[in-house]
Every structure is written in structure tokens, then in C-alpha cells.
Amino acid sequence: MSVSTHVLDSVLGRPAMGMVVRLFAGEELVAEGVTDADGRCRLVDGATARGTHRLVFSTGSWFADQGRETFYPEVALAFDVREPAEHHHVPLLLAPFAYSTYRGS
């Protein structure tokens, strides 16, 4: 299985570069990365277990680094891995007081 994300700042209409993202399987930290200039981060290229995983985005520190306030110090997105061989892409559309996500491809 592979896991990736793409974070977009929906207020400014640009990628969220430099955000720390962590991937957990249960309580175990599986991977950690930082979004690139395009707001993308690939966290896992190899196999991982079936079951519930979480992506945790460090939104509070990211907004603080830009001198902006946010209501969300972090965003945690839980998703189920049912087919470990599939690619799992979980984007985050982010604003200081709202966020949205979807299953990407």
C-alpha cells in the first residue's frame, strides 16, 4: 500500500508547503513527512496493515509560522485500509476555520 496526501490552502488558493504530516496505524507512528512546494507528501511506498489509519496534520504550527490564526491546532483524518495493495491518497483542503477532505486517486 502507498499513502499520500496533498494539502491546499483554500483561502489563498495555493499549496500548503512545509506542513508536518504523520501517519498512524492505531497508536503506532508509521511515517512522518513534510509537504513539498506543491503541498504534496508521500508517506508510505511499501506494504502496511489492513485496518484504521490516521493522518495527523500539524495545522496549528503551520498557520503560526505564517502569522495566521486557526481554530484547529491539528487535523486528524481517519480512514480504513481494506486493500493493502491499493494506493490511498487523502487530500486536505484547509482554511483557518474549516477543512474538507475526500478520497483521492
Short mmCIF file of C-alpha atoms in Angstrom, two decimals:
data_model
loop_
_atom_site.label_atom_id
_atom_site.label_comp_id
_atom_site.label_asym_id
_atom_site.label_seq_id
_atom_site.Cartn_x
_atom_site.Cartn_y
_atom_site.Cartn_z
CA MET A 1 0.00 0.00 0.00
CA SER A 2 1.07 3.54 -0.55
CA VAL A 3 -0.27 6.59 1.27
CA SER A 4 -0.01 10.17 0.09
CA THR A 5 -1.67 13.50 0.76
CA HIS A 6 -1.99 16.92 -0.84
CA VAL A 7 -2.72 19.98 1.32
CA LEU A 8 -4.22 23.09 -0.26
CA ASP A 9 -4.72 26.42 1.48
CA SER A 10 -8.22 27.15 0.19
CA VAL A 11 -8.16 30.80 1.36
CA LEU A 12 -5.02 31.73 -0.56
CA GLY A 13 -5.61 29.24 -3.35
CA ARG A 14 -2.14 27.70 -3.17
CA PRO A 15 -0.35 24.60 -1.87
CA ALA A 16 0.39 24.37 1.86
CA MET A 17 4.17 23.91 1.71
CA GLY A 18 6.07 22.89 4.84
CA MET A 19 3.31 21.22 6.85
CA VAL A 20 4.28 18.26 9.04
CA VAL A 21 2.10 15.18 8.44
CA ARG A 22 2.16 11.96 10.47
CA LEU A 23 0.65 8.59 9.58
CA PHE A 24 -0.54 6.29 12.36
CA ALA A 25 -1.83 2.71 12.31
CA GLY A 26 -3.72 2.51 15.58
CA GLU A 27 -1.43 4.27 18.05
CA GLU A 28 1.76 3.34 16.19
CA LEU A 29 3.54 6.05 14.21
CA VAL A 30 4.16 4.54 10.77
CA ALA A 31 5.64 7.53 8.92
CA GLU A 32 6.23 11.25 9.12
CA GLY A 33 6.83 13.77 6.35
CA VAL A 34 6.61 17.40 5.31
CA THR A 35 4.61 18.75 2.38
CA ASP A 36 6.70 19.91 -0.57
CA ALA A 37 6.39 23.10 -2.66
CA ASP A 38 3.30 21.63 -4.34
CA GLY A 39 1.71 20.75 -0.95
CA ARG A 40 2.25 17.03 -1.55
CA CYS A 41 3.67 14.38 0.74
CA ARG A 42 4.14 10.65 0.10
CA LEU A 43 4.29 8.86 3.43
CA VAL A 44 4.45 5.14 2.62
CA ASP A 45 5.55 3.33 -0.52
CA GLY A 46 5.52 -0.20 0.86
CA ALA A 47 3.00 -2.53 2.44
CA THR A 48 1.21 -1.76 5.67
CA ALA A 49 -1.51 -3.44 7.67
CA ARG A 50 -5.21 -3.50 7.00
CA GLY A 51 -7.37 -1.51 9.35
CA THR A 52 -7.86 2.04 10.53
CA HIS A 53 -5.11 4.57 9.88
CA ARG A 54 -4.90 8.28 10.72
CA LEU A 55 -3.22 11.18 9.03
CA VAL A 56 -2.45 13.94 11.53
CA PHE A 57 -1.68 17.35 10.07
CA SER A 58 0.17 19.93 12.22
CA THR A 59 -2.07 22.81 11.14
CA GLY A 60 -1.60 25.00 14.22
CA SER A 61 2.15 25.34 13.88
CA TRP A 62 1.85 25.74 10.10
CA PHE A 63 -0.57 28.67 10.44
CA ALA A 64 1.50 30.17 13.30
CA ASP A 65 4.63 30.12 11.10
CA GLN A 66 2.69 32.34 8.67
CA GLY A 67 1.43 34.70 11.36
CA ARG A 68 -2.14 33.48 10.89
CA GLU A 69 -4.64 32.21 13.46
CA THR A 70 -6.54 28.95 13.21
CA PHE A 71 -9.25 27.21 15.17
CA TYR A 72 -7.67 23.79 14.57
CA PRO A 73 -4.27 23.09 16.21
CA GLU A 74 -4.25 19.82 14.27
CA VAL A 75 -6.45 17.93 11.84
CA ALA A 76 -6.73 14.15 12.21
CA LEU A 77 -8.29 12.17 9.37
CA ALA A 78 -9.10 8.50 9.98
CA PHE A 79 -9.53 6.11 7.06
CA ASP A 80 -9.81 2.35 6.57
CA VAL A 81 -7.29 0.33 4.60
CA ARG A 82 -9.23 -2.59 3.16
CA GLU A 83 -6.97 -3.37 0.21
CA PRO A 84 -3.31 -3.03 1.28
CA ALA A 85 -2.11 -3.21 -2.36
CA GLU A 86 -4.08 -0.09 -3.37
CA HIS A 87 -2.81 3.47 -3.31
CA HIS A 88 -4.53 5.65 -0.68
CA HIS A 89 -4.49 9.38 -1.43
CA VAL A 90 -6.17 11.57 1.23
CA PRO A 91 -6.15 15.29 0.34
CA LEU A 92 -6.87 18.11 2.80
CA LEU A 93 -8.49 21.40 1.75
CA LEU A 94 -7.64 23.79 4.54
CA ALA A 95 -8.78 27.18 5.82
CA PRO A 96 -8.19 28.74 9.26
CA PHE A 97 -11.69 27.89 10.48
CA ALA A 98 -12.74 25.00 8.24
CA TYR A 99 -11.41 21.98 6.40
CA SER A 100 -12.62 19.33 4.00
CA THR A 101 -11.26 16.06 2.67
CA TYR A 102 -12.07 13.30 0.19
CA ARG A 103 -10.64 10.05 -1.14
CA GLY A 104 -8.34 10.97 -3.96
CA SER A 105 -6.81 8.81 -6.65
#
